[in-house]
Amino acid sequence: MKKLLAVLLTGCMALSMAACGSSAADSKAPDSSEAPASSEAEVSAESEAEAEDETLSGDISFMVLDSFNKDTNPLQDATDAFMEANPGVNVTIEYVSANDIREKFSTAARGGAGPDVVALDSAGWAVDSAASGLLAPLDEQVAGIADQFYSAPLASGMFNGSYYAVPWYMNNEGMYYNKTILDECGIEAPPATWDELLDACEKVVAKGYGGIMMPYYFPSYYIYPFFYQADCPIIDTTSTPTSALTTDEGKEAWAYLAKLAEIGAYPEAIKDASSWDSTYAPFLQGQCAFLFCGDWAYWSLMDSDVDYGIAPMPAGKKAATLMGGYTLSINANTKNYDAAWAYIEYLTAAEQNYVLQGYGRISARKDSDTAAIIEATPHEEQFIAQLDSSCARPAIINQAEFDEMVSEAYRQVILGADPDQTLEDLNTKVETFLAEFYG
């Protein structure tokens, strides 16, 4: 664990993977009606339950993304309903920008303060915070509800075999495609397999168009699904984390990604893509056939002149995509654990799915009403179709540094480096990196 102290003092890039809607549902407090007791035992049981309810009291705070702070605010509506059902508890919501929330929480928590409940990006934030001792374990609480959530967001909140986060909402990576370019190149449907994507890229490049836009400054986000589609976990975390990059499956994924670079699938403009806006630009300008991104790209594309569609990620050996989203955790410093947990359990219950629907977000619950989300935000349909095949990033300490290692290696391949040697070098770096934390 030599580098753990460095992790505590080092921030990482925060990606805002959230799209906001405007609809909201009316909030209702849970039904508190009670049937008359028919025996002394039942009266005693009810008295004990009431006594337990009375102990749920005190002030708690919730730190969440500022994109939830809208004029129409389902989150506040639900919080008001929670407080009405639990009159001894007062909840204050603190809204923080996506770029600042992780550092603000970590700084406060290291100082012995901070919010009782915090929303953390599923891209390794809960793992790092748990490894730093900033989160309270949730094993007993999550055990009873784990089967209600998709496995990928559950996995993103685990550290050393224990739960430190509860899934809240999720998103994933999809493929946006330019219908006009595909028609011009004689491509009848968006590519659904690796072979079809390779063929499509060769055709559009031959016509003078760019093939694929992805975040060049953060290509690990784009390439991870290809490893999962090859049935490679990237990092094997079944026991002590070890690199799976040079397994047969890992080599297969890397070779395919290298082939895309070799045929010129990435336009020259990709090297200037240093933000999400600059990543979108060539696609928005009708210069590129494909954009690989999450559902949030829709809000930048919706008013463009591009005739585009959205499709699931092309499949390799199997269908797979990369999961994003946020989870909920309890600060290790909380003085009101029971109330904090009750609030998390309430927000993530099926009855509060309307909260996320009001912001156009997809619940991490298996029983969420996806039909209602599609009706309100039709662009989510293809992302929802991939929920079962969404995969979490490897749950390792300092995932951000690992992501950058992978990103830099692929950037070198795009620039012309030998793919095989680059993969070997990357694997060596990753093994050294893992040994420093887990060796």
Coordinates of C-alpha atoms in Angstrom, one line a residue:
M1 CA 0.0 0.0 0.0
K2 CA 3.0 2.3 -0.5
K3 CA 1.0 4.7 -2.7
L4 CA -2.1 4.9 -0.6
L5 CA -1.1 8.2 1.1
A6 CA -0.4 9.7 -2.3
V7 CA -3.9 8.7 -3.4
L8 CA -5.4 10.5 -0.4
L9 CA -3.8 13.7 -1.5
T10 CA -4.3 13.4 -5.2
G11 CA -7.5 14.4 -7.1
C12 CA -8.6 12.9 -10.3
M13 CA -10.6 13.9 -13.3
A14 CA -14.3 13.9 -12.7
L15 CA -16.6 13.2 -15.6
S16 CA -20.2 14.4 -15.4
M17 CA -22.2 11.5 -16.8
A18 CA -25.6 12.9 -16.2
A19 CA -28.3 14.3 -18.4
C20 CA -31.1 16.4 -16.8
G21 CA -34.8 16.4 -17.7
S22 CA -37.6 18.7 -16.5
S23 CA -40.4 16.4 -15.5
A24 CA -41.2 15.5 -11.9
A25 CA -43.7 13.4 -10.0
D26 CA -45.8 14.4 -7.0
S27 CA -44.3 13.1 -3.8
K28 CA -46.3 11.1 -1.3
A29 CA -45.4 10.1 2.2
P30 CA -45.6 6.4 2.9
D31 CA -48.9 5.1 4.3
S32 CA -48.7 5.2 8.1
S33 CA -52.1 3.7 8.8
E34 CA -52.0 0.9 11.4
A35 CA -54.4 -2.0 12.0
P36 CA -55.7 -2.4 15.6
A37 CA -53.7 -4.8 17.8
S38 CA -55.5 -8.0 18.6
S39 CA -53.2 -9.3 21.4
E40 CA -50.8 -8.1 24.1
A41 CA -47.9 -9.5 22.1
E42 CA -48.9 -7.4 19.1
V43 CA -49.3 -4.3 21.2
S44 CA -45.8 -4.9 22.7
A45 CA -44.4 -5.4 19.2
E46 CA -46.0 -2.2 18.0
S47 CA -44.7 -0.3 21.0
E48 CA -41.1 -1.6 20.3
A49 CA -41.4 -0.6 16.7
E50 CA -42.6 2.9 17.6
A51 CA -39.7 3.2 20.1
E52 CA -37.3 2.3 17.3
D53 CA -38.9 4.8 15.0
E54 CA -38.5 7.5 17.7
T55 CA -34.7 6.9 17.9
L56 CA -34.5 7.8 14.2
S57 CA -33.8 11.5 14.8
G58 CA -31.2 14.2 14.2
D59 CA -29.7 16.2 11.4
I60 CA -28.1 14.7 8.3
S61 CA -26.7 16.2 5.1
F62 CA -26.6 14.9 1.6
M63 CA -23.9 16.0 -0.9
V64 CA -25.0 15.6 -4.5
L65 CA -24.4 16.9 -8.0
D66 CA -25.7 20.4 -8.6
S67 CA -27.5 19.2 -11.7
F68 CA -30.2 17.9 -9.4
N69 CA -30.9 21.5 -8.2
K70 CA -33.7 22.4 -10.6
D71 CA -36.8 24.7 -10.3
T72 CA -38.8 21.4 -10.5
N73 CA -36.9 19.3 -8.0
P74 CA -38.1 15.7 -7.5
L75 CA -35.1 15.1 -5.1
Q76 CA -36.2 17.8 -2.7
D77 CA -39.8 16.6 -3.0
A78 CA -38.8 13.0 -2.0
T79 CA -36.6 14.4 0.8
D80 CA -39.5 16.4 2.1
A81 CA -41.7 13.2 2.0
F82 CA -38.9 11.3 3.9
M83 CA -38.8 14.0 6.6
E84 CA -42.6 13.9 6.8
A85 CA -42.5 10.2 7.4
N86 CA -39.6 10.6 9.9
P87 CA -40.4 13.8 11.7
G88 CA -37.4 13.4 14.0
V89 CA -35.0 13.7 11.1
N90 CA -33.9 16.8 9.2
V91 CA -32.2 16.4 5.9
T92 CA -30.2 19.2 4.2
I93 CA -29.1 18.8 0.6
E94 CA -25.8 20.3 -0.5
Y95 CA -25.5 20.7 -4.3
V96 CA -21.9 20.6 -5.6
S97 CA -20.6 20.7 -9.2
A98 CA -19.4 17.4 -10.8
N99 CA -15.9 18.9 -11.1
D100 CA -15.7 19.7 -7.4
I101 CA -17.8 17.1 -5.5
R102 CA -15.1 14.4 -5.0
E103 CA -12.4 16.7 -3.8
K104 CA -14.8 18.7 -1.5
F105 CA -16.0 15.5 0.1
S106 CA -12.6 14.0 0.5
T107 CA -11.1 17.2 2.0
A108 CA -13.9 17.5 4.5
A109 CA -14.0 13.8 5.4
R110 CA -10.2 13.7 6.0
G111 CA -10.7 16.6 8.4
G112 CA -13.3 14.6 10.4
A113 CA -16.3 16.4 8.9
G114 CA -18.3 16.3 5.6
P115 CA -21.8 15.3 4.7
D116 CA -23.4 12.2 6.2
V117 CA -24.4 10.9 2.8
V118 CA -22.5 11.5 -0.5
A119 CA -23.1 10.7 -4.1
L120 CA -20.0 9.2 -5.7
D121 CA -19.2 8.5 -9.4
S122 CA -19.0 4.7 -10.0
A123 CA -15.7 5.3 -11.8
G124 CA -13.7 4.1 -8.7
W125 CA -14.6 6.9 -6.3
A126 CA -16.1 4.7 -3.7
V127 CA -13.2 2.3 -3.8
D128 CA -10.6 5.0 -3.3
S129 CA -12.7 6.6 -0.5
A130 CA -13.1 3.3 1.2
A131 CA -9.4 2.5 0.9
S132 CA -8.7 5.9 2.5
G133 CA -11.0 5.1 5.4
L134 CA -13.5 7.8 4.5
L135 CA -16.6 5.6 4.1
A136 CA -18.6 3.5 6.6
P137 CA -19.1 -0.2 5.6
L138 CA -22.6 -1.2 4.5
D139 CA -22.4 -5.0 4.3
E140 CA -25.3 -5.8 6.7
Q141 CA -27.5 -3.2 5.1
V142 CA -26.8 -4.0 1.4
A143 CA -27.0 -7.8 1.9
G144 CA -30.8 -7.7 2.2
I145 CA -31.3 -5.6 -1.0
A146 CA -28.4 -6.5 -3.2
D147 CA -30.5 -8.6 -5.5
Q148 CA -32.7 -5.6 -6.4
F149 CA -29.8 -3.9 -8.4
Y150 CA -27.8 -4.7 -11.5
S151 CA -24.5 -6.4 -10.7
A152 CA -22.2 -3.8 -12.3
P153 CA -23.1 -0.8 -10.1
L154 CA -23.0 -3.1 -7.1
A155 CA -19.5 -4.2 -8.0
S156 CA -18.4 -0.6 -8.4
G157 CA -19.0 0.0 -4.7
M158 CA -17.0 -2.9 -3.3
F159 CA -13.6 -2.8 -1.7
N160 CA -11.8 -5.8 -0.1
G161 CA -15.0 -7.8 -0.4
S162 CA -17.2 -5.3 1.5
Y163 CA -19.9 -2.9 0.3
Y164 CA -19.3 0.8 0.7
A165 CA -21.9 2.1 -1.7
V166 CA -25.4 1.5 -2.8
P167 CA -26.2 1.8 -6.5
W168 CA -28.4 4.8 -7.4
Y169 CA -28.4 5.5 -11.1
M170 CA -26.5 4.3 -14.1
N171 CA -25.7 5.0 -17.7
N172 CA -23.5 3.4 -20.3
E173 CA -21.6 3.9 -23.6
G174 CA -23.5 3.7 -26.9
M175 CA -22.8 4.4 -30.6
Y176 CA -24.2 7.5 -32.2
Y177 CA -24.2 7.3 -36.0
N178 CA -24.7 9.7 -38.9
K179 CA -27.5 8.4 -41.1
T180 CA -26.6 10.6 -44.0
I181 CA -23.0 9.4 -44.2
L182 CA -24.0 5.7 -43.8
D183 CA -26.6 6.1 -46.6
E184 CA -24.0 7.7 -48.9
C185 CA -21.5 4.9 -48.2
G186 CA -24.1 2.2 -48.9
I187 CA -24.2 1.0 -45.3
E188 CA -27.8 -0.1 -44.7
A189 CA -27.8 -0.4 -40.9
P190 CA -25.5 0.7 -38.0
P191 CA -22.8 -1.9 -37.4
A192 CA -23.8 -4.5 -34.8
T193 CA -20.6 -6.5 -34.7
W194 CA -16.8 -5.9 -34.8
D195 CA -16.6 -7.0 -38.4
E196 CA -19.4 -4.7 -39.4
L197 CA -17.8 -1.8 -37.6
L198 CA -14.5 -2.4 -39.3
D199 CA -16.1 -2.7 -42.7
A200 CA -18.2 0.5 -42.1
C201 CA -15.1 2.5 -41.1
E202 CA -13.2 1.4 -44.2
K203 CA -16.1 2.5 -46.4
V204 CA -16.6 5.9 -44.8
V205 CA -12.8 6.7 -44.7
A206 CA -12.6 5.8 -48.4
K207 CA -15.3 8.5 -49.0
G208 CA -13.3 11.1 -47.2
Y209 CA -15.1 11.0 -43.8
G210 CA -13.8 10.4 -40.4
G211 CA -14.8 7.0 -39.0
I212 CA -15.0 7.3 -35.2
M213 CA -14.9 10.1 -32.7
M214 CA -14.1 9.3 -29.1
P215 CA -12.5 11.2 -26.2
Y216 CA -8.8 11.2 -27.2
Y217 CA -7.9 12.8 -23.9
F218 CA -9.6 9.8 -22.2
P219 CA -9.6 6.9 -24.6
S220 CA -9.8 4.2 -21.9
Y221 CA -13.5 5.1 -21.5
Y222 CA -13.9 4.2 -25.2
I223 CA -11.8 1.1 -25.4
Y224 CA -12.8 -0.8 -22.2
P225 CA -16.0 -2.2 -23.8
F226 CA -14.0 -3.9 -26.5
F227 CA -12.1 -5.8 -23.8
Y228 CA -15.4 -6.8 -22.1
Q229 CA -16.8 -7.8 -25.5
A230 CA -13.7 -10.1 -25.9
D231 CA -14.6 -11.6 -22.5
C232 CA -11.5 -10.0 -20.9
P233 CA -12.0 -8.3 -17.4
I234 CA -8.9 -6.1 -18.0
I235 CA -8.0 -6.6 -14.4
D236 CA -8.9 -9.9 -12.8
T237 CA -10.2 -9.0 -9.3
T238 CA -11.5 -12.5 -8.3
S239 CA -8.7 -12.5 -5.7
T240 CA -5.6 -10.3 -5.5
P241 CA -6.0 -8.0 -8.6
T242 CA -3.8 -9.1 -11.5
S243 CA -3.5 -7.8 -15.1
A244 CA -5.5 -9.7 -17.7
L245 CA -4.3 -7.5 -20.6
T246 CA -2.0 -10.1 -22.1
T247 CA -4.4 -13.0 -21.9
D248 CA -5.6 -14.4 -25.2
E249 CA -8.8 -12.4 -24.8
G250 CA -6.9 -9.2 -23.9
K251 CA -4.7 -9.6 -26.9
E252 CA -7.7 -10.1 -29.2
A253 CA -9.3 -6.9 -28.0
W254 CA -6.1 -4.9 -28.3
A255 CA -5.4 -6.3 -31.8
Y256 CA -8.9 -5.2 -32.9
L257 CA -8.4 -1.7 -31.5
A258 CA -5.1 -1.5 -33.2
K259 CA -6.7 -2.5 -36.5
L260 CA -9.2 0.4 -36.2
A261 CA -6.2 2.7 -35.8
E262 CA -4.4 1.1 -38.7
I263 CA -7.2 1.7 -41.2
G264 CA -7.5 5.3 -40.2
A265 CA -10.8 5.0 -38.5
Y266 CA -9.9 8.0 -36.3
P267 CA -9.8 11.4 -38.1
E268 CA -6.9 13.8 -37.6
A269 CA -9.3 16.0 -35.6
I270 CA -9.3 13.4 -32.8
K271 CA -6.0 14.7 -31.6
D272 CA -7.6 18.1 -30.7
A273 CA -10.4 16.4 -28.7
S274 CA -9.3 17.6 -25.3
S275 CA -12.9 18.0 -23.8
W276 CA -16.3 16.5 -24.4
D277 CA -17.3 19.5 -26.5
S278 CA -14.3 19.2 -28.8
T279 CA -15.0 15.4 -29.0
Y280 CA -18.6 16.1 -30.3
A281 CA -17.5 18.8 -32.8
P282 CA -16.6 16.7 -35.8
F283 CA -19.7 14.6 -35.4
L284 CA -21.9 17.8 -35.0
Q285 CA -20.3 19.2 -38.2
G286 CA -21.2 16.1 -40.2
Q287 CA -17.5 15.1 -40.7
C288 CA -17.5 11.8 -38.8
A289 CA -19.7 8.7 -39.1
F290 CA -19.6 7.5 -35.5
L291 CA -19.4 9.0 -32.0
F292 CA -18.9 6.7 -29.0
C293 CA -20.3 8.3 -25.9
G294 CA -22.8 8.1 -23.1
D295 CA -26.4 9.4 -23.0
W296 CA -25.4 12.9 -22.0
A297 CA -24.1 13.6 -25.5
Y298 CA -27.7 13.8 -26.6
W299 CA -28.2 17.2 -25.1
S300 CA -25.4 18.6 -27.2
L301 CA -26.7 16.9 -30.4
M302 CA -30.4 17.4 -30.0
D303 CA -30.5 20.8 -31.8
S304 CA -27.9 20.0 -34.4
D305 CA -28.6 19.6 -38.1
V306 CA -27.1 16.1 -38.1
D307 CA -29.6 13.3 -39.0
Y308 CA -28.3 10.8 -36.5
G309 CA -29.4 7.6 -34.6
I310 CA -28.2 5.8 -31.5
A311 CA -27.4 2.1 -31.4
P312 CA -25.9 -0.3 -28.8
M313 CA -22.2 -1.0 -28.9
P314 CA -21.1 -3.4 -31.6
A315 CA -20.7 -6.9 -30.1
G316 CA -17.5 -9.1 -30.2
K317 CA -17.7 -12.5 -28.6
K318 CA -20.6 -11.1 -26.6
A319 CA -22.4 -7.8 -26.1
A320 CA -20.9 -5.5 -23.5
T321 CA -20.6 -1.8 -22.7
L322 CA -19.0 0.4 -20.1
M323 CA -21.2 1.5 -17.2
G324 CA -21.2 4.9 -15.6
G325 CA -23.4 6.6 -13.0
Y326 CA -23.5 7.4 -9.3
T327 CA -23.7 5.5 -6.0
L328 CA -24.6 6.6 -2.5
S329 CA -22.3 6.2 0.5
I330 CA -22.2 7.1 4.2
N331 CA -19.3 9.2 5.5
A332 CA -17.3 7.3 8.1
N333 CA -17.5 10.5 10.3
T334 CA -21.3 10.5 10.5
K335 CA -22.8 10.8 14.0
N336 CA -26.2 9.6 12.7
Y337 CA -25.5 6.3 10.8
D338 CA -29.1 5.0 11.2
A339 CA -30.8 8.1 9.8
A340 CA -28.2 8.3 7.0
W341 CA -28.9 4.6 6.1
A342 CA -32.6 5.1 6.3
Y343 CA -32.4 8.0 3.9
I344 CA -30.2 6.0 1.4
E345 CA -32.6 3.1 1.6
Y346 CA -35.5 5.4 1.0
L347 CA -34.0 7.1 -2.0
T348 CA -33.0 3.9 -3.7
A349 CA -36.3 2.1 -3.1
A350 CA -38.6 1.3 -6.0
E351 CA -41.2 3.8 -4.8
Q352 CA -38.8 6.7 -5.4
N353 CA -37.9 5.7 -9.0
Y354 CA -39.9 8.8 -10.0
V355 CA -37.0 11.0 -8.6
L356 CA -34.5 9.8 -11.2
Q357 CA -37.1 9.7 -14.0
G358 CA -37.7 13.4 -13.3
Y359 CA -34.1 14.1 -14.2
G360 CA -34.0 11.7 -17.2
R361 CA -31.7 9.3 -15.4
I362 CA -31.8 5.5 -15.4
S363 CA -32.2 3.8 -12.0
A364 CA -29.8 1.0 -11.1
R365 CA -32.7 -1.1 -9.9
K366 CA -33.7 -4.1 -12.0
D367 CA -37.4 -3.3 -11.4
S368 CA -37.3 0.4 -12.6
D369 CA -40.1 1.5 -15.0
T370 CA -37.9 1.8 -18.1
A371 CA -41.0 2.2 -20.3
A372 CA -41.8 5.5 -18.5
I373 CA -38.2 6.7 -19.0
I374 CA -38.3 5.9 -22.7
E375 CA -41.6 7.7 -23.1
A376 CA -40.2 10.8 -21.4
T377 CA -36.8 10.6 -22.9
P378 CA -36.9 8.5 -26.1
H379 CA -33.1 8.8 -26.7
E380 CA -32.5 6.5 -23.7
E381 CA -34.0 3.5 -25.4
Q382 CA -30.8 2.0 -26.8
F383 CA -28.9 2.7 -23.6
I384 CA -31.6 1.0 -21.6
A385 CA -31.3 -2.0 -24.0
Q386 CA -27.7 -2.4 -22.8
L387 CA -28.4 -2.4 -19.0
D388 CA -27.9 -6.2 -18.7
S389 CA -24.6 -6.0 -20.6
S390 CA -23.2 -3.0 -18.7
C391 CA -19.8 -3.7 -17.1
A392 CA -18.1 -1.7 -14.3
R393 CA -14.5 -0.6 -14.5
P394 CA -12.1 -2.7 -12.5
A395 CA -12.7 -2.1 -8.8
I396 CA -9.1 -1.2 -7.9
I397 CA -7.4 1.5 -5.8
N398 CA -6.5 4.6 -7.8
Q399 CA -8.4 3.5 -10.8
A400 CA -7.8 7.0 -12.3
E401 CA -4.1 6.3 -12.6
F402 CA -4.7 2.9 -14.2
D403 CA -7.1 4.6 -16.7
E404 CA -4.5 7.0 -17.7
M405 CA -1.9 4.2 -18.3
V406 CA -4.3 2.5 -20.6
S407 CA -5.2 5.8 -22.3
E408 CA -1.6 6.8 -23.0
A409 CA -0.8 3.3 -24.4
Y410 CA -3.6 3.5 -26.9
R411 CA -2.8 7.1 -27.8
Q412 CA 0.7 5.8 -28.8
V413 CA -0.9 3.1 -31.0
I414 CA -3.0 5.7 -32.7
L415 CA 0.2 7.7 -33.3
G416 CA 1.9 4.7 -34.9
A417 CA 3.6 2.8 -32.1
D418 CA 3.9 -1.0 -32.5
P419 CA 0.7 -2.4 -30.9
D420 CA 2.3 -5.7 -29.6
Q421 CA 5.2 -4.0 -27.9
T422 CA 3.0 -1.2 -26.6
L423 CA 0.7 -3.8 -25.0
E424 CA 3.6 -5.7 -23.4
D425 CA 5.0 -2.4 -22.0
L426 CA 1.6 -1.5 -20.7
N427 CA 1.1 -4.8 -19.0
T428 CA 4.5 -4.5 -17.3
K429 CA 3.5 -1.0 -16.0
V430 CA 0.2 -2.3 -14.8
E431 CA 1.7 -5.3 -12.9
T432 CA 4.1 -2.9 -11.2
F433 CA 1.3 -0.5 -10.4
L434 CA -0.9 -3.3 -8.9
A435 CA 2.0 -4.7 -6.9
E436 CA 2.6 -1.4 -5.2
F437 CA -1.0 -1.4 -3.9
Y438 CA -1.7 -5.1 -3.5
G439 CA 1.7 -6.9 -3.5

